[in-house]
XYZ file of C-alpha atoms in Angstrom:
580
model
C 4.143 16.169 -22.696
C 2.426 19.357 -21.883
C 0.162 17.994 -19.053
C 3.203 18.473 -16.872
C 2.547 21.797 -16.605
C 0.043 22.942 -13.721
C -1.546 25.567 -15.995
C -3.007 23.108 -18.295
C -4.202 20.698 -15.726
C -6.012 23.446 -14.482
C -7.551 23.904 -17.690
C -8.425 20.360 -17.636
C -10.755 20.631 -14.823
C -11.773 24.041 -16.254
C -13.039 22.019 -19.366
C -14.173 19.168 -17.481
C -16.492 21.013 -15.550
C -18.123 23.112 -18.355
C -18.646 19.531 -19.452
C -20.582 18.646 -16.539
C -22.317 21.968 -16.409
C -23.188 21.551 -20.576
C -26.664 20.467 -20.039
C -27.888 21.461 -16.546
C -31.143 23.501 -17.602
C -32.947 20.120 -18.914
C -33.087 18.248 -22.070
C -34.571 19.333 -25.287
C -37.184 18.265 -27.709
C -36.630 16.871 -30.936
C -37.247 20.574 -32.081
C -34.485 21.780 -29.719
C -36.905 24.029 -27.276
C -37.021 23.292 -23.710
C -39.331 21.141 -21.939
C -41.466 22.480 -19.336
C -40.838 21.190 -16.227
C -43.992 22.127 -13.865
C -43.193 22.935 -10.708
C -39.194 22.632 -10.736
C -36.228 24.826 -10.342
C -32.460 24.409 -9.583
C -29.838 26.264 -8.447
C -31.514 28.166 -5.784
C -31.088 28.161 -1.689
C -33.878 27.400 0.503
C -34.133 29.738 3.563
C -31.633 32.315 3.328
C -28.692 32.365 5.323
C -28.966 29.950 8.410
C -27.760 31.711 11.957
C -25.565 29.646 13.934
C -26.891 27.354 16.406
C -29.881 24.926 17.592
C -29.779 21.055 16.271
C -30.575 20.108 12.603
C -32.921 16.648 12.092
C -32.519 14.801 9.009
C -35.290 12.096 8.898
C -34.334 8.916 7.012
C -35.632 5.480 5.580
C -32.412 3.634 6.399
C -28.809 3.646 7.723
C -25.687 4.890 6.002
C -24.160 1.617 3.892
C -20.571 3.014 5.607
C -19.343 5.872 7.262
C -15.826 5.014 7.089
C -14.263 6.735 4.198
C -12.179 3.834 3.006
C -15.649 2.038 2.262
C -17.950 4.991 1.791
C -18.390 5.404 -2.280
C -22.636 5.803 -2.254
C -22.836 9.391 -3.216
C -25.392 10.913 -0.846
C -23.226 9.236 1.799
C -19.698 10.655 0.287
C -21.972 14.184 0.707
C -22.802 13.284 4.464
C -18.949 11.756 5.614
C -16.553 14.119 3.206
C -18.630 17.483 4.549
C -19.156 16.660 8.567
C -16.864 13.901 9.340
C -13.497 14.200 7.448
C -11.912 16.250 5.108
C -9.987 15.037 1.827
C -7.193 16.961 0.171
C -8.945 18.730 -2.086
C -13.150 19.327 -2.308
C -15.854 21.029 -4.312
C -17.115 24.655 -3.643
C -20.625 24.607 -1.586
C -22.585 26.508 -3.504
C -25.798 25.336 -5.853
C -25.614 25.075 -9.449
C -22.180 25.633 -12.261
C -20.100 27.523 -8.894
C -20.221 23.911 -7.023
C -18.604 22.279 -9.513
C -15.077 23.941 -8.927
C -12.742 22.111 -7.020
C -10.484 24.126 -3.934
C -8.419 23.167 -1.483
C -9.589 21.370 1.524
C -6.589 19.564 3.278
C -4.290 20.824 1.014
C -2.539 24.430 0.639
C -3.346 24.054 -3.161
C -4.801 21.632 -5.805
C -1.256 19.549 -6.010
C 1.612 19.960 -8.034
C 1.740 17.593 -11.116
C 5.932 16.524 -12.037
C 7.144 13.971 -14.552
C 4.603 14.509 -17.304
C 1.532 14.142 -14.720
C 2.739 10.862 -13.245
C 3.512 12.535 -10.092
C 1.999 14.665 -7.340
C 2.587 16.403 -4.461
C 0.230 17.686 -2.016
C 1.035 19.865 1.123
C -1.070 19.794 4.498
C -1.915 23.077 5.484
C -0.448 23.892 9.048
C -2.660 23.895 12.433
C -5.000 20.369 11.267
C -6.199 19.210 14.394
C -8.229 15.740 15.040
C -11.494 15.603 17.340
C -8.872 15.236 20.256
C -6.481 17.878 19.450
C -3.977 15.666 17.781
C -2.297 17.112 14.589
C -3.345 15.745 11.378
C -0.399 14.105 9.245
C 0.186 13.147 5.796
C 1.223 9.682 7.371
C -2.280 9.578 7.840
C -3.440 9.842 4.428
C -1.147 7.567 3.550
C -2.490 5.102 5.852
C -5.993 5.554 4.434
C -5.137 5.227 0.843
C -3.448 2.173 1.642
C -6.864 0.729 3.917
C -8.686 0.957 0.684
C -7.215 -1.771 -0.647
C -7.496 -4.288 2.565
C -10.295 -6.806 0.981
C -12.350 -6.688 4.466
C -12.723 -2.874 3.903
C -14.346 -3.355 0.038
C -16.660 -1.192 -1.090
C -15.106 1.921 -1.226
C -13.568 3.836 -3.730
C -10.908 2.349 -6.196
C -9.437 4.771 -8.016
C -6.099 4.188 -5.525
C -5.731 0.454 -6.895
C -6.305 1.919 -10.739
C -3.894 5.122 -10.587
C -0.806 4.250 -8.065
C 2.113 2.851 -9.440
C 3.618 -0.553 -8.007
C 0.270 -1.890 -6.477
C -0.419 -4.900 -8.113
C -1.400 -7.571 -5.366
C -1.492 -5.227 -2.185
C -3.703 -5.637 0.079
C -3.733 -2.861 3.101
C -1.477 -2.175 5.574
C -3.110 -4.194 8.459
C -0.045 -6.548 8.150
C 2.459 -3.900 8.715
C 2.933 -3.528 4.704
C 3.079 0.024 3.103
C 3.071 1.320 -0.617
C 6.226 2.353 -1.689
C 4.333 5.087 -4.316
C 2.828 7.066 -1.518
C 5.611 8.602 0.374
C 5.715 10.940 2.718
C 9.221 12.912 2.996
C 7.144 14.849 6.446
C 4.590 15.440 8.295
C 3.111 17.488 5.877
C 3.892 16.051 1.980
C 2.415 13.604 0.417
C 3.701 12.360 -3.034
C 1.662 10.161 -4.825
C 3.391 7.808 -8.084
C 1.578 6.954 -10.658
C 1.287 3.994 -13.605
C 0.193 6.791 -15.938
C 0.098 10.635 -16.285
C -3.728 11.622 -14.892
C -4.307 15.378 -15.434
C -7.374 15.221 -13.176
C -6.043 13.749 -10.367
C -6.706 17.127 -8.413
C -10.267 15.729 -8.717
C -9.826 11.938 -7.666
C -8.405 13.184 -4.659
C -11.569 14.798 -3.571
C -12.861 10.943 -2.422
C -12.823 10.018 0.911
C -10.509 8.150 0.442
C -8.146 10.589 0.361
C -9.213 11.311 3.877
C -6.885 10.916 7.041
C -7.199 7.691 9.148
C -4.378 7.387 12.319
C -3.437 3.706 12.367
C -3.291 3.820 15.684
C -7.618 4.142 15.399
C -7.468 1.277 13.132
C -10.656 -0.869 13.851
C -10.756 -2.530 10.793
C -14.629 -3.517 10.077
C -15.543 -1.790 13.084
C -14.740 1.915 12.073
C -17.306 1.922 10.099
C -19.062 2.883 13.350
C -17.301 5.339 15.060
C -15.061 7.660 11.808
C -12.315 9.394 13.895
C -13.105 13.042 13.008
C -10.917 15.551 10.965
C -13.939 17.831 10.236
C -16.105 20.209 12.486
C -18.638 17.446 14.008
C -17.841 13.921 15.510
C -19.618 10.965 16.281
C -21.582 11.277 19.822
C -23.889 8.337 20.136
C -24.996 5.612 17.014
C -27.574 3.177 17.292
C -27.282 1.377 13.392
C -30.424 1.756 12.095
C -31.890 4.129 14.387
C -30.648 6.975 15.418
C -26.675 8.916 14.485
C -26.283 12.134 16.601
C -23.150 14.018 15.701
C -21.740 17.305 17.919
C -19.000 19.962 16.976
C -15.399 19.209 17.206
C -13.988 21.724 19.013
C -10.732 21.236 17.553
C -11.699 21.890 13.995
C -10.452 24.926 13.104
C -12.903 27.117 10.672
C -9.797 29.217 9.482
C -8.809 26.309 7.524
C -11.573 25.050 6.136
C -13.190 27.678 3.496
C -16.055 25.560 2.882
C -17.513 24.419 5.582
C -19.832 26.741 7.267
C -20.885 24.315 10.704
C -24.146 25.840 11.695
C -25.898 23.807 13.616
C -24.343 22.792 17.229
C -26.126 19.268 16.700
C -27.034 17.084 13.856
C -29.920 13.984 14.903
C -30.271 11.223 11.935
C -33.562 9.403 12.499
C -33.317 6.570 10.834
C -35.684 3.375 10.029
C -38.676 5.325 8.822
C -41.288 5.156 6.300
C -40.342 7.479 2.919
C -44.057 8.668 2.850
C -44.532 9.412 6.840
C -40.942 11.430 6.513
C -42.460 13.889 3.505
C -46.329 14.104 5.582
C -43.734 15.271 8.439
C -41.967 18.053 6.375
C -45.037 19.120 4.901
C -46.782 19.488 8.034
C -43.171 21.175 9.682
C -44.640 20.705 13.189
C -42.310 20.986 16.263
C -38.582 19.197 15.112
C -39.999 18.299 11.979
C -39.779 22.380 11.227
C -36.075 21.936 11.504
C -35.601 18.521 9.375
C -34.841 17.904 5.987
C -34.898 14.336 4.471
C -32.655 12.407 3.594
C -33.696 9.851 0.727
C -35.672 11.186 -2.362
C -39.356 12.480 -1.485
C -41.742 9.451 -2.404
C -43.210 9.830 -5.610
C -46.726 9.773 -4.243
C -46.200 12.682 -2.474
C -45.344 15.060 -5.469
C -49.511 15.362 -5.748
C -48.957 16.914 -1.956
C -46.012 19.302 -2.822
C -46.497 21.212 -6.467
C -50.314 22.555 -5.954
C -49.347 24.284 -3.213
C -46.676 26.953 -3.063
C -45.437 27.351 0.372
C -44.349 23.572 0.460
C -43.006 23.911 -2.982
C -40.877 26.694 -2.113
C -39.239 24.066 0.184
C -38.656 21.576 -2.552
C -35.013 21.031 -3.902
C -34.858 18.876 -7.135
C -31.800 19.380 -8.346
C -30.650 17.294 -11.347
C -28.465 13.968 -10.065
C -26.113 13.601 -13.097
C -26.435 10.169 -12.914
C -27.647 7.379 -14.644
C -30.417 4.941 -14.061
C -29.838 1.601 -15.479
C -31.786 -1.805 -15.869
C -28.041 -4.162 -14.767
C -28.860 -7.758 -16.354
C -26.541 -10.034 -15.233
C -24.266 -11.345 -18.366
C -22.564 -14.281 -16.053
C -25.019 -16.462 -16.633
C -28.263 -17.537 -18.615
C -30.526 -16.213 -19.710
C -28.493 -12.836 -20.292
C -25.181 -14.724 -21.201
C -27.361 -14.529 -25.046
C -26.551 -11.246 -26.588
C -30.014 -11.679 -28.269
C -31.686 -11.947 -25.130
C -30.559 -8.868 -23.579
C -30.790 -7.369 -27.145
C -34.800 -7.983 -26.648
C -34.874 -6.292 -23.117
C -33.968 -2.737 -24.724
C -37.342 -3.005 -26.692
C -39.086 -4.671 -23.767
C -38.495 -1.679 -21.323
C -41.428 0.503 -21.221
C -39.449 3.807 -20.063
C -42.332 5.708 -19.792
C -43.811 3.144 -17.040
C -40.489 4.248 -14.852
C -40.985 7.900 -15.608
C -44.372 7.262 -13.627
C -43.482 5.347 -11.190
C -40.403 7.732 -10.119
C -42.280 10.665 -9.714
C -43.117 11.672 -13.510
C -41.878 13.680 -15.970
C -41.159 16.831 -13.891
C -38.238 14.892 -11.814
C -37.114 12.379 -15.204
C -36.220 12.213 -18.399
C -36.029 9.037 -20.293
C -32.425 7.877 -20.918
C -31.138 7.680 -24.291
C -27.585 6.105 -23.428
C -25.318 4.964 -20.748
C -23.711 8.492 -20.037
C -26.065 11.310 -18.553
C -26.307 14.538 -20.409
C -23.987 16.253 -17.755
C -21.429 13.853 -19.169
C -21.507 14.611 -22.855
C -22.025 17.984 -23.076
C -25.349 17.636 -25.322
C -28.800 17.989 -24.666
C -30.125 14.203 -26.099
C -28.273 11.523 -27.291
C -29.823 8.927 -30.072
C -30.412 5.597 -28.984
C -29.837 3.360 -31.052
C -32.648 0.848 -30.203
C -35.326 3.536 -31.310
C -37.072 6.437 -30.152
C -40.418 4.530 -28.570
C -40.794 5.631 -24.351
C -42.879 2.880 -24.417
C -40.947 -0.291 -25.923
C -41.174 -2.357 -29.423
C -42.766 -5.456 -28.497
C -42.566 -6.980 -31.446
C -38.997 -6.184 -31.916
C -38.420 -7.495 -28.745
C -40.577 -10.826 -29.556
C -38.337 -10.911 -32.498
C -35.470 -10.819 -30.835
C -36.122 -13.177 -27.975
C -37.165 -15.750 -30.910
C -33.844 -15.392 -32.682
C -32.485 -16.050 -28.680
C -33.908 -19.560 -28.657
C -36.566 -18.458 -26.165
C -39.699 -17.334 -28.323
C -42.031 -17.633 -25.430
C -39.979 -15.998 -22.972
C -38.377 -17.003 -19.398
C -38.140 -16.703 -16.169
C -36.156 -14.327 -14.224
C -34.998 -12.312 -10.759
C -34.756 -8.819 -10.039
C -33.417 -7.314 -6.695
C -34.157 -3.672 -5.807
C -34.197 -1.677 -2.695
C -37.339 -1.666 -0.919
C -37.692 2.023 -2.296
C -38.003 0.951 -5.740
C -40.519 -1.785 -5.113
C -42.897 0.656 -7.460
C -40.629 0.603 -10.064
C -39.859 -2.904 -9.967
C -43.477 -4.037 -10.884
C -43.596 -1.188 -14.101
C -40.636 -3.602 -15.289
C -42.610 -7.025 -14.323
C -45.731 -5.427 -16.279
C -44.146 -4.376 -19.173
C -41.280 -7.703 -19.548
C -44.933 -9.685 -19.360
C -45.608 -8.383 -22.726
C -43.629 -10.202 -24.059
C -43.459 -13.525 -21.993
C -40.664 -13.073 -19.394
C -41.889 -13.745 -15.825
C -40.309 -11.364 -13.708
C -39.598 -12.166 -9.801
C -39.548 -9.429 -7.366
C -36.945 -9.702 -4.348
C -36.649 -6.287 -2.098
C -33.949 -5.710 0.537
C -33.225 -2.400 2.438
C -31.441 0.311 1.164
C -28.668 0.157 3.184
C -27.675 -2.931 2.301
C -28.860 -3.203 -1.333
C -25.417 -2.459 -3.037
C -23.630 -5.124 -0.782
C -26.410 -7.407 -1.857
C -26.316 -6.929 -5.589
C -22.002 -6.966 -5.551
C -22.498 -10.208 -4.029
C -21.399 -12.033 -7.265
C -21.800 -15.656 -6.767
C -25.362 -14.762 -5.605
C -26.007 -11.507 -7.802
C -29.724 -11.747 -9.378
C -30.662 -11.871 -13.197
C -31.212 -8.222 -12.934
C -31.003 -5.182 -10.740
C -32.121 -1.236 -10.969
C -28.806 0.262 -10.700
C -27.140 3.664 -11.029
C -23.944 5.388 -11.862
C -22.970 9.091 -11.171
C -19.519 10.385 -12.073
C -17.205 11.079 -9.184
C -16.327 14.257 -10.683
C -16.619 15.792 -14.385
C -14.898 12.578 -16.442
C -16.446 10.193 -18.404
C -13.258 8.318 -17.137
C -15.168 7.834 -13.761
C -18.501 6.637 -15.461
C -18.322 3.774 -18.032
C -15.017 2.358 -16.724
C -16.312 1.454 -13.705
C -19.973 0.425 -14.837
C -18.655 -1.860 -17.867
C -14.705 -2.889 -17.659
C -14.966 -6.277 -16.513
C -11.575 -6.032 -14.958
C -13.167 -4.248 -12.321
C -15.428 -6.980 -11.004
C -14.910 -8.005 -7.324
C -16.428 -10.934 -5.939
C -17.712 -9.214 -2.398
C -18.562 -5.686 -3.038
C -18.990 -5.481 -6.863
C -19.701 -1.474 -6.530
C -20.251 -0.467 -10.157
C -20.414 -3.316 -12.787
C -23.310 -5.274 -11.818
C -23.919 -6.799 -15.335
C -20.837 -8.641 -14.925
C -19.832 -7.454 -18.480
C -16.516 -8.332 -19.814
C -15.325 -7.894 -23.352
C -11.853 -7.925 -24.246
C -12.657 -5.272 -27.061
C -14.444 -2.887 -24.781
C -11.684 -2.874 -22.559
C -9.038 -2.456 -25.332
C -10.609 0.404 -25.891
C -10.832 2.105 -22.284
C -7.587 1.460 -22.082
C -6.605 3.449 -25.357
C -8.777 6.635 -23.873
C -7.520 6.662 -20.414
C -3.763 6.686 -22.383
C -5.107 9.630 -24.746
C -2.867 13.360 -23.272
C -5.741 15.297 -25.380
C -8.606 16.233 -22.647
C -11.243 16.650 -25.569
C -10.544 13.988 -27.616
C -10.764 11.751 -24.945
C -13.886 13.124 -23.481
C -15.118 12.701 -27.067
C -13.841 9.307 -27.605
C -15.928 7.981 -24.231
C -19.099 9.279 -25.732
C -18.113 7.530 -29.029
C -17.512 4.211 -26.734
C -21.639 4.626 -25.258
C -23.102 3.244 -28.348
C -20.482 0.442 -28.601
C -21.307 -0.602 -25.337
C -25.136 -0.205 -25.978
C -24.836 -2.489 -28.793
C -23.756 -5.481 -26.631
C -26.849 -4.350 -24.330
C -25.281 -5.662 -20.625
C -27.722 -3.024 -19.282
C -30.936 -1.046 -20.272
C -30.313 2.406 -19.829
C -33.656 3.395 -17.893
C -33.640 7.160 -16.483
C -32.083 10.407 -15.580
C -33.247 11.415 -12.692
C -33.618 14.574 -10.707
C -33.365 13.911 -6.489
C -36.484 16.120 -4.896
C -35.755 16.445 -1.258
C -38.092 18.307 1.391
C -36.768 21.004 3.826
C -39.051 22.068 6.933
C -39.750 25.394 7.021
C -37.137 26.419 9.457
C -34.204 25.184 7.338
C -32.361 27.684 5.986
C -29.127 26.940 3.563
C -30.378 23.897 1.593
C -29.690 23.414 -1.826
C -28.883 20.238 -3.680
C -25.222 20.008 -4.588
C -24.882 18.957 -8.996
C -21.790 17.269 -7.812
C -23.166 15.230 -5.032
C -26.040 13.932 -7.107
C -28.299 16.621 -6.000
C -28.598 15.808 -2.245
C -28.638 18.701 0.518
C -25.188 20.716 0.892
C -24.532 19.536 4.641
C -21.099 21.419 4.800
C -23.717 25.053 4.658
C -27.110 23.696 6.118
C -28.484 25.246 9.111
C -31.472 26.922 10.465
C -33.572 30.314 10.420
C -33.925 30.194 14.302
C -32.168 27.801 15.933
C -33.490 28.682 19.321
C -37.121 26.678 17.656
C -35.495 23.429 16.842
C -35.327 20.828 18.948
C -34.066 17.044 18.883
């Protein structure tokens, strides 16, 4: 096959990340023309070029769901870990807009060799690796923290290891002394990874964390979520969960290696445990510290009235656009969304335009038309196929819940994180229309994901998201919709429960396909399949605004890491003003 040949899996990514990049400006009309987007811009850096020094606050409404990279798979938090903490084989360029969505070394001397028609590949360490205490990085250690990700009291994380390697059926980690014979490591710096089936973008899986080195002999199990031994230029000084993460250089991380990952500040304070709306007050005001902070979750929609009148705080804005998905997850395990017809009525039910409003408006969303963002498919708008109304079909969806067996409507939960309590009561006002009495349950952020992949206890529906990995629709509706990835703890992307034999015929005749664009096409074919068994309401696509103070220099929101600040190039303008 010709995908043995480096060349073309090169042009693989090449055409996977034009893919990504095909609809980055915004969406268009009907007519085709733009939409104006007051007050928003992408692709450009906030403060210049930071000088090195001084300590960098990032003020934030909750703690990290897991720093340790065998369980860290929340983007923002794959952002933080892969740019401060460790380093994976391979990563993606820092740099704002189309340039950040190339993949380069990181680890590795080179993006791997592919052998036996893309079923195997090899990856070299580059020489001089060092560890926070001077040890040398191996490929042992890689090894080690592949084979961690598939220990069931480390779930969570990334599972593209248990999907891809050959011969891995019923593993689970080596914390019993057991290894995986299709990882090997022939010294200390070669890895060689087997595979069940050729995968021309593995170049691109392998910039997860998991794909990070782990020493066994720093093997904590659930405890290293707490202390991450560090391969990357800060490590872990003092963390309080919940409060407060302070993180200093590693003096044995060598910047010659490393051509991403700039290191300006000498420390890096999370506050943690605040109020969203205090954190953006602080940046705006950019008094003291708060001059050298940036936040970390999404500026609260309330404050956008605060931000685009005025021009020196909205030259501190990013809103870069996520690439993701926002989804309305109802649970298909059980009634009343086990009834195609009832979850059939919830597409019409949805008043879209509600969420727009409640998540900022219409210059950070755009109503979602399918399952796969725009970044995805490579088109501006994709038809939906239960109509064109922002605001719902009531009487379709009347119609529909009548045909259901439930004419007057029912009872049901939603869980969301206390962030999206707004949100959550646009969907209990507009379900009411047409009978269904919707019950609110909130639970912190950093928690909510464990909470809704807690099967057996999962709610009737949840505000969920998906954002690709990297530029595949092979790492979006997989994951969100094959029901042979449900787990029972830790249920990370499909939290309708959905399973349908047909569906996952289907992926599996895709993922087999050696043709990059007819198997990018064929997953955008697959969307309004999926749609038309309805295991989710596709809600929003988002953009992530985030709030620099006005000593921040370097920040820009990274298109591959769903638009949150670049942390391998932040810094500040004068790092002799922070403090912290």
């Amino acid at each position: 096959m010709s995908r043995q040949t480096r060349a073309l899996s090169a042009t693989l990514g090449a055409s996977l990340a034009l893919a990504l990049l095909g609809a980055c400006t915004g969406h268009a009309d009907d007519d085709g023309s733009e939409k104006h987007r007051p007050g928003v811009s992408t692709g450009t850096v906030i403060g210049g070029t930071p000088k090195k020094g001084g300590t960098l606050t990032v003020l934030s409404d909750q703690d990290f769901a897991h720093l340790d990279p065998a369980r860290n798979w929340v983007m923002p938090t794959m952002d933080f870990g892969s740019r401060l903490l460790y380093r994976t084989l391979t990563t993606f360029k820092s740099a704002p807009g189309k340039a950040g969505s190339e993949i380069v070394p990181d680890l590795a001397t080179d993006l791997g060799r592919p052998s036996d028609g893309g079923r195997t590949w090899t990856f070299t360490l580059k020489p001089g690796l060092k560890y926070e205490d001077g040890t040398p990085i191996r490929a042992q250690d890689v090894k080690y923290n592949v084979e961690r990700s598939f220990a069931p009291d480390l779930a969570g994380g990334p599972d593209y290891a248990q999907r891809y390697l050959a011969g891995a059926e019923g593993y689970t980690g080596p914390l019993q002394g057991k290894h995986l014979d299709s990882i090997r490591t022939p010294d200390d710096r070669t890895i060689v990874f087997r595979l069940r089936r050729p995968v021309a973008e593995f170049s691109y899986t392998v910039t997860l964390p998991t794909f990070s080195p782990v020493p066994a002999s720093r093997e904590k199990g659930v405890q290293y979520d707490l202390r991450p031994f560090s391969s990357g230029p800060y490590r872990i000084d003092t963390y309080e969960r919940g409060k407060k993460l302070v993180l200093v250089r590693n003096p044995h991380w060598d910047p010659a290696t490393d051509q991403v990952r700039k290191a300006y500040p000498d420390r890096i304070v999370v506050q943690q445990g605040l109020k969203r709306g205090q954190i953006d007050d602080r940046i705006i005001a950019s008094s003291g510290a708060d001059a050298s902070a940036v936040e970390w979750s999404d500026m609260d929609p309330a404050s956008i009235a605060k931000v685009l009148p005025r021009p020196e705080v909205k030259k501190r804005l990013a809103a870069e656009q996520t690439g993701c998905t926002d989804m309305l997850a109802l649970n298909t395990s059980r009634a009343p969304f086990d009834n195609l017809k009832l979850r059939q009525a919830m597409q019409y039910a949805v008043d879209k335009s509600a969420q727009v409003t409640a998540n900022g408006g219409p210059a950070l969303n755009d109503i979602a038309t399918g399952y796969l963002p725009p970044s995805l498919t490579g088109v501006r708008r994709a038809d939906f196929i239960y109509g064109r109304s922002a605001t719902g079909d009531v009487e379709k969806a009347r119609k529909l819940l009548a045909e259901g067996g439930r004419p007057s409507g029912f009872a049901a939960t939603i869980t969301v994180s206390t962030g999206d309590k707004t949100r959550a009561e646009a969907l209990q006002q507009s379900l009411s229309r047409v009978g269904v009495r919707l019950r609110i349950q909130t639970v912190d952020p950093s928690v909510y994901y464990d909470t809704i992949g807690d099967t057996e206890h999962a709610p009737d529906m949840a505000i969920s998201g998906w954002c690709p990995d990297y530029p595949s629709g092979s790492t979006f509706l997989p994951f969100v919709f094959d029901g042979r990835t449900i787990r029972e703890k830790g249920n990370q992307g499909n939290i309708s429960q959905f399973r349908d034999k047909a569906v996952e015929k289907r992926m599996d005749e895709i993922a087999a396909m050696s043709d990059a664009g007819r198997a990018n096409q064929a997953w955008i074919d697959l969307d309004p399949t999926i749609q038309r068994k309805s295991p989710a309401v596709p809600l929003l696509w988002p953009r992530k605004p985030l709030l620099a103070g006005d000593n921040i220099a370097g920040a820009f929101g990274h298109p591959v890491w769903t638009g949150q600040f670049d942390f391998a190039v932040i810094g500040l303008k004068d790092p002799a003003k922070s403090r912290g």
